[in-house]
Amino acid sequence: MHGLQAKAEPARVKSALSTNAVKPGKSGRMTQTSFTLHASDGRARTGVISTPRGDIRTPAFMPVGTAATVKAMLPESVRETGADILLGNTYHLMLRPTAERIDRLGGLHVFMNWQRPILTDSGGFQVMSLASLRKLTEQGVSFKSHIDGSKHMLSPERSMEIQRLLGSDIVMCFDECPALPADRDRIAESMELSMRWAARSKAAFGDRPGHMLFGIQQGGLEQDLRQQSAEALREIGFDGYAIGGLAVGEGQEAMFGCLDFAPGQLPEDRPRYLMGVGKPDDIVGAVARGVDMMDCVLPSRSGRTGQVFTRLGQLNIKNARHQDDPRPLDEDCGCPTCRNYSRAYLHHVFRSQEIISSMLLTWHNLHYYQELMDGMRTAIAKGGFAQWASEFHALRAQGDIDPL
Amino acid sequence: MHGLQAKAEPARVKSALSTNAVKPGKSGRMTQTSFTLHASDGRARTGVISTPRGDIRTPAFMPVGTAATVKAMLPESVRETGADILLGNTYHLMLRPTAERIDRLGGLHVFMNWQRPILTDSGGFQVMSLASLRKLTEQGVSFKSHIDGSKHMLSPERSMEIQRLLGSDIVMCFDECPALPADRDRIAESMELSMRWAARSKAAFGDRPGHMLFGIQQGGLEQDLRQQSAEALREIGFDGYAIGGLAVGEGQEAMFGCLDFAPGQLPEDRPRYLMGVGKPDDIVGAVARGVDMMDCVLPSRSGRTGQVFTRLGQLNIKNARHQDDPRPLDEDCGCPTCRNYSRAYLHHVFRSQEIISSMLLTWHNLHYYQELMDGMRTAIAKGGFAQWASEFHALRAQGDIDPL
């Protein structure tokens, strides 16, 4: 459905990728979305997803805007951190203010004042984690709202309808995802259901130029189930492929173990999206294994709880060691928080439960995440990813600066 | 201590004011602060207070930055609304993070990233309204912190010390203010104590070029007590004069009754500051009666509770009538909230308890207040204040736009 644009080939583009990169889409015309790989280094890759609403530089980190806002941030500030795309949550938005209302108001982009690309999840994951009285059938999931107890249902068809009403640029298939650990039979059964739902999602999505539909690979940590899932998805055919069912409690080692094979099971010429990941070192490890896109609430949620990410690891602004410290969170960070505020101030406003604490710490954390992505993109383009990753780990191993 | 600069005299400046406006300060030199009246219209006046940190256009509304932040706003956003000066609270800051800590960190301006003028109150009012186990003596007030129960004391000398440590540009005398209604004896006794404290405040303040010290008139609603208080303050001599002890429960009619005489009891050539006021129509009525400066938590606090001020009065964004309304709060408002967000969105994020709701509504309210002040300054300069005020009241009488 979407073609891959041929672009000037940087020195380090692998031949396998550049060959794929000139294949036109099935329709034979240059459609309004594309994925162009610019370079790869080991299994890490950098490129651009183009959409009518703007380009998404990959590897990309997508801040989460659950209820039509990235919490404690104005959208123009989110953009200033370097984000090319936001994630919106179908489950939350369908309950409040409802997809129909957002549609009447001109769609999610207008509603929340973010004109760049938006990816929406399918609602499947959060129905399982948030809703009550869930009933799962072949048709879909019925449930009660965690907000007001009202009854709702989600199915592949309804999820596609909601994501269309929202005006999402990148739509996710409706899937089911069991928490790990789960036994192999349960994982296989769930994966197979998700693959049937993927086919129904594709059929319900239809032909929507300028919008992309991503399939979601399932199969837990089982290589053969992941392979079956990948084959089923490739057979259906998607504009991008997500790796689902990870970051659900399995731990980094198990997740990396899975990422050692899962991305390679997916088409090389389509974006690969690892859902719900993660900590900075999770992200670096995922990119090293061929992942192109990620999302996580961690930088924004941590901003509200006083947890700060810097090149030197993590710090807790609530700690008394910061109360007289005139230094910024990170001397080398260019974000407004680090340019204008001391640790002492951030400690004070956090302790005083002032809203500006969430605003400034979220801004810093999102800025840090985007700088991380930018650093990786540059390093991959130069063929220096391994060295970059080694410096990343060495800096973090130092830990936060000493107290004064 | 501070001279009054002679400026080009606009057509409508009253002769009495322009005569005052060329009197040099006692020292005979042009000091670093000044108050210049540019025009008056009836009893309403417009001018500029100049300080080394910037000019304050009067009539001025000062947003309140209690704990070293105007809640839910970045300081650059507060400036964008048109604010020339912020108010900081001595009581809150002395308890947390403490004045000594702020001093070590470079002062309140650096600490909170606001380089323009700051006025600090004396702490007296909030000790009486917030602290527990208060003990009032001739020396001052001892009390327990409402945050952690720790013991503290405030006196004229300690309040001057704290405000110096904070680096305040406009320092307020330490005073005592009884809640209204109170009997005349209590009001007289309290006023007399405040006048003795005013003299001690002046002595403790000393000579601080570039900083201003304001006296505070007390006396409740009693014209003769207010007159005694004004005479006592003029005898001591201050850079500006506040009208204290109003907006403490007496109602608008009683307050306006007092403002019919109180400003005229104070020197014409010094700024007059009405403390803790108020609603938009309170502000307009105060300016009409000769007030130059005001502060109030109302626009920022209302922003957090969903109360919105527009030219057409007040609205509650929580109301279901807004849930499908694509219109901005005010079609004619130029603030970022009105330029970019619908009532429907603001309703949604308020109902969802999202931080952006407080951010956007506070921004709008502060912008509205500053536009109100700007409208009055322009009208006074043109000699059209009465007509401006009549249009202000007529628009508000219309009430909010009809539901769709």
Short mmCIF file of C-alpha atoms in Angstrom, two decimals, chain A residues 150-378:
data_model
loop_
_atom_site.label_atom_id
_atom_site.label_comp_id
_atom_site.label_asym_id
_atom_site.label_seq_id
_atom_site.Cartn_x
_atom_site.Cartn_y
_atom_site.Cartn_z
CA SER A 150 -20.26 2.31 31.87
CA LYS A 151 -20.32 -0.70 29.49
CA HIS A 152 -18.24 -0.76 26.32
CA MET A 153 -16.81 -3.18 23.80
CA LEU A 154 -13.75 -3.27 21.63
CA SER A 155 -13.20 -5.45 18.58
CA PRO A 156 -10.89 -5.15 15.60
CA GLU A 157 -13.65 -3.35 13.72
CA ARG A 158 -14.54 -0.99 16.56
CA SER A 159 -10.88 -0.23 17.28
CA MET A 160 -10.32 0.65 13.60
CA GLU A 161 -13.40 2.88 13.68
CA ILE A 162 -12.25 4.68 16.82
CA GLN A 163 -8.73 5.23 15.49
CA ARG A 164 -10.24 6.56 12.23
CA LEU A 165 -12.48 8.93 14.18
CA LEU A 166 -9.50 10.14 16.15
CA GLY A 167 -7.66 10.80 12.88
CA SER A 168 -4.62 8.79 13.90
CA ASP A 169 -1.74 8.76 11.39
CA ILE A 170 -0.41 5.39 12.51
CA VAL A 171 -3.12 2.94 13.51
CA MET A 172 -2.40 -0.21 15.50
CA CYS A 173 -4.13 -3.55 14.99
CA PHE A 174 -6.42 -4.68 17.78
CA ASP A 175 -4.66 -7.44 19.67
CA GLU A 176 -4.68 -9.37 22.90
CA CYS A 177 -1.62 -9.53 25.07
CA PRO A 178 -1.24 -11.85 28.06
CA ALA A 179 0.90 -10.75 31.01
CA LEU A 180 4.16 -12.65 31.41
CA PRO A 181 4.90 -15.18 32.81
CA ALA A 182 2.16 -17.17 31.11
CA ASP A 183 2.23 -20.80 29.98
CA ARG A 184 3.07 -21.57 26.38
CA ASP A 185 -0.43 -22.75 25.50
CA ARG A 186 -1.98 -19.55 26.73
CA ILE A 187 0.60 -17.49 24.79
CA ALA A 188 0.07 -19.50 21.60
CA GLU A 189 -3.70 -19.33 21.85
CA SER A 190 -3.58 -15.58 22.49
CA MET A 191 -1.16 -15.02 19.60
CA GLU A 192 -3.36 -16.95 17.22
CA LEU A 193 -6.40 -14.94 18.27
CA SER A 194 -4.39 -11.74 17.76
CA MET A 195 -3.45 -12.89 14.23
CA ARG A 196 -7.10 -13.50 13.36
CA TRP A 197 -7.84 -10.06 14.77
CA ALA A 198 -4.97 -8.62 12.72
CA ALA A 199 -6.62 -9.86 9.52
CA ARG A 200 -9.94 -8.38 10.61
CA SER A 201 -8.17 -5.11 11.53
CA LYS A 202 -6.62 -4.91 8.06
CA ALA A 203 -9.98 -5.55 6.40
CA ALA A 204 -11.72 -2.97 8.60
CA PHE A 205 -8.95 -0.39 8.11
CA GLY A 206 -9.48 -0.46 4.35
CA ASP A 207 -7.60 1.87 2.03
CA ARG A 208 -6.68 5.13 3.71
CA PRO A 209 -3.91 6.96 1.84
CA GLY A 210 -1.75 9.01 4.15
CA HIS A 211 -2.43 6.72 7.11
CA MET A 212 -0.47 3.63 8.12
CA LEU A 213 -1.64 0.42 9.73
CA PHE A 214 0.81 -1.55 11.87
CA GLY A 215 0.51 -5.22 12.72
CA ILE A 216 1.58 -6.46 16.14
CA GLN A 217 3.73 -9.52 16.60
CA GLN A 218 2.92 -11.62 19.65
CA GLY A 219 4.23 -14.92 20.98
CA GLY A 220 5.75 -14.07 24.35
CA LEU A 221 9.39 -15.08 24.62
CA GLU A 222 8.96 -18.15 22.36
CA GLN A 223 11.00 -17.84 19.18
CA ASP A 224 8.85 -20.23 17.18
CA LEU A 225 5.59 -18.57 18.19
CA ARG A 226 7.08 -15.17 17.32
CA GLN A 227 8.09 -16.63 13.94
CA GLN A 228 4.57 -17.93 13.31
CA SER A 229 3.16 -14.57 14.28
CA ALA A 230 5.57 -12.70 12.00
CA GLU A 231 4.68 -14.95 9.09
CA ALA A 232 0.96 -14.45 9.66
CA LEU A 233 1.42 -10.67 9.76
CA ARG A 234 3.63 -10.60 6.62
CA GLU A 235 1.00 -12.63 4.85
CA ILE A 236 -1.64 -10.02 5.69
CA GLY A 237 0.74 -7.19 4.88
CA PHE A 238 1.19 -4.03 6.98
CA ASP A 239 2.87 -0.65 6.71
CA GLY A 240 4.84 -1.33 9.85
CA TYR A 241 5.29 -4.07 12.42
CA ALA A 242 5.19 -3.79 16.18
CA ILE A 243 6.72 -6.14 18.67
CA GLY A 244 4.03 -6.56 21.28
CA GLY A 245 3.86 -8.50 24.50
CA LEU A 246 7.19 -7.32 25.87
CA ALA A 247 7.89 -4.93 28.75
CA VAL A 248 5.16 -6.69 30.67
CA GLY A 249 7.21 -7.91 33.60
CA GLU A 250 9.73 -10.24 31.97
CA GLY A 251 12.82 -8.17 32.84
CA GLN A 252 15.47 -6.64 30.60
CA GLU A 253 17.52 -9.80 30.06
CA ALA A 254 14.53 -11.79 28.85
CA MET A 255 13.35 -8.88 26.73
CA PHE A 256 16.75 -8.49 25.08
CA GLY A 257 16.82 -12.25 24.55
CA CYS A 258 13.60 -11.97 22.60
CA LEU A 259 14.82 -8.89 20.74
CA ASP A 260 17.85 -10.89 19.62
CA PHE A 261 15.53 -12.66 17.18
CA ALA A 262 12.16 -10.87 16.96
CA PRO A 263 13.08 -7.82 14.84
CA GLY A 264 14.83 -10.06 12.31
CA GLN A 265 11.60 -12.01 11.85
CA LEU A 266 9.88 -8.85 10.62
CA PRO A 267 10.27 -7.23 7.17
CA GLU A 268 13.47 -5.23 6.88
CA ASP A 269 11.87 -2.53 4.76
CA ARG A 270 9.16 -1.59 7.23
CA PRO A 271 9.41 0.26 10.57
CA ARG A 272 9.63 -1.92 13.67
CA TYR A 273 7.99 -0.61 16.77
CA LEU A 274 8.68 -1.96 20.24
CA MET A 275 5.65 -1.10 22.34
CA GLY A 276 5.88 0.34 25.85
CA VAL A 277 9.67 0.52 26.17
CA GLY A 278 11.30 1.83 28.26
CA LYS A 279 14.22 2.90 30.43
CA PRO A 280 17.13 4.59 28.64
CA ASP A 281 19.23 1.42 28.59
CA ASP A 282 16.24 -0.62 27.39
CA ILE A 283 15.92 1.81 24.51
CA VAL A 284 19.59 1.67 23.57
CA GLY A 285 19.54 -2.13 23.72
CA ALA A 286 16.41 -2.25 21.56
CA VAL A 287 17.88 0.08 18.94
CA ALA A 288 21.04 -2.04 18.90
CA ARG A 289 18.77 -4.99 18.03
CA GLY A 290 17.04 -3.33 15.10
CA VAL A 291 14.07 -1.49 16.64
CA ASP A 292 12.98 1.78 14.98
CA MET A 293 10.25 3.15 17.25
CA MET A 294 9.35 3.07 20.93
CA ASP A 295 6.96 4.71 23.37
CA CYS A 296 6.80 4.84 27.15
CA VAL A 297 5.20 6.86 29.94
CA LEU A 298 8.43 6.62 31.93
CA PRO A 299 9.97 10.05 31.20
CA SER A 300 6.70 11.91 31.77
CA ARG A 301 5.49 9.85 34.72
CA SER A 302 8.92 10.04 36.35
CA GLY A 303 8.85 13.80 35.91
CA ARG A 304 5.80 13.92 38.13
CA THR A 305 7.32 11.67 40.80
CA GLY A 306 10.65 13.49 40.97
CA GLN A 307 12.71 10.85 39.15
CA VAL A 308 15.17 12.49 36.77
CA PHE A 309 17.13 10.95 33.90
CA THR A 310 20.50 12.38 32.95
CA ARG A 311 23.53 11.18 31.04
CA LEU A 312 24.88 10.09 34.43
CA GLY A 313 21.93 7.87 35.24
CA GLN A 314 19.00 8.63 37.47
CA LEU A 315 18.46 10.90 40.46
CA ASN A 316 15.62 11.60 42.87
CA ILE A 317 15.06 15.35 43.23
CA LYS A 318 13.27 14.78 46.55
CA ASN A 319 16.57 13.80 48.16
CA ALA A 320 17.80 16.34 50.75
CA ARG A 321 21.25 16.40 49.10
CA HIS A 322 19.80 18.71 46.44
CA GLN A 323 18.29 21.32 48.76
CA ASP A 324 21.24 23.72 48.66
CA ASP A 325 22.67 22.67 45.30
CA PRO A 326 22.85 25.59 42.85
CA ARG A 327 23.80 23.31 39.93
CA PRO A 328 21.43 22.25 37.17
CA LEU A 329 20.31 18.64 36.82
CA ASP A 330 22.92 18.24 34.09
CA GLU A 331 25.52 20.90 33.24
CA ASP A 332 25.61 19.72 29.63
CA CYS A 333 21.84 19.59 29.06
CA GLY A 334 20.34 22.35 26.92
CA CYS A 335 16.74 22.03 28.09
CA PRO A 336 15.00 25.06 29.66
CA THR A 337 14.96 23.35 33.05
CA CYS A 338 18.73 22.91 33.08
CA ARG A 339 19.38 26.34 31.58
CA ASN A 340 17.26 28.20 34.13
CA TYR A 341 16.81 26.27 37.36
CA SER A 342 18.99 24.84 40.10
CA ARG A 343 18.57 21.46 41.74
CA ALA A 344 17.76 23.45 44.88
CA TYR A 345 14.80 25.12 43.16
CA LEU A 346 13.56 21.86 41.67
CA HIS A 347 13.85 20.21 45.08
CA HIS A 348 11.90 23.06 46.65
CA VAL A 349 9.02 23.03 44.17
CA PHE A 350 8.83 19.23 44.25
CA ARG A 351 8.65 19.24 48.05
CA SER A 352 6.10 22.04 47.92
CA GLN A 353 4.00 19.98 45.47
CA GLU A 354 3.99 22.84 42.99
CA ILE A 355 2.76 22.11 39.46
CA ILE A 356 5.88 23.71 38.00
CA SER A 357 7.82 20.76 39.41
CA SER A 358 5.98 18.34 37.12
CA MET A 359 6.31 20.79 34.24
CA LEU A 360 10.06 21.30 34.56
CA LEU A 361 11.03 17.71 35.36
CA THR A 362 8.85 16.27 32.59
CA TRP A 363 10.35 18.73 30.12
CA HIS A 364 13.86 17.74 31.15
CA ASN A 365 13.13 14.01 30.99
CA LEU A 366 11.49 14.23 27.57
CA HIS A 367 14.37 16.37 26.34
CA TYR A 368 16.84 13.81 27.64
CA TYR A 369 14.99 11.00 25.84
CA GLN A 370 14.93 12.90 22.57
CA GLU A 371 18.63 13.76 22.88
CA LEU A 372 19.25 10.08 23.44
CA MET A 373 17.44 9.24 20.20
CA ASP A 374 19.25 12.00 18.34
CA GLY A 375 22.59 10.76 19.60
CA MET A 376 21.80 7.26 18.36
CA ARG A 377 20.58 8.47 14.97
CA THR A 378 23.76 10.48 14.46
#
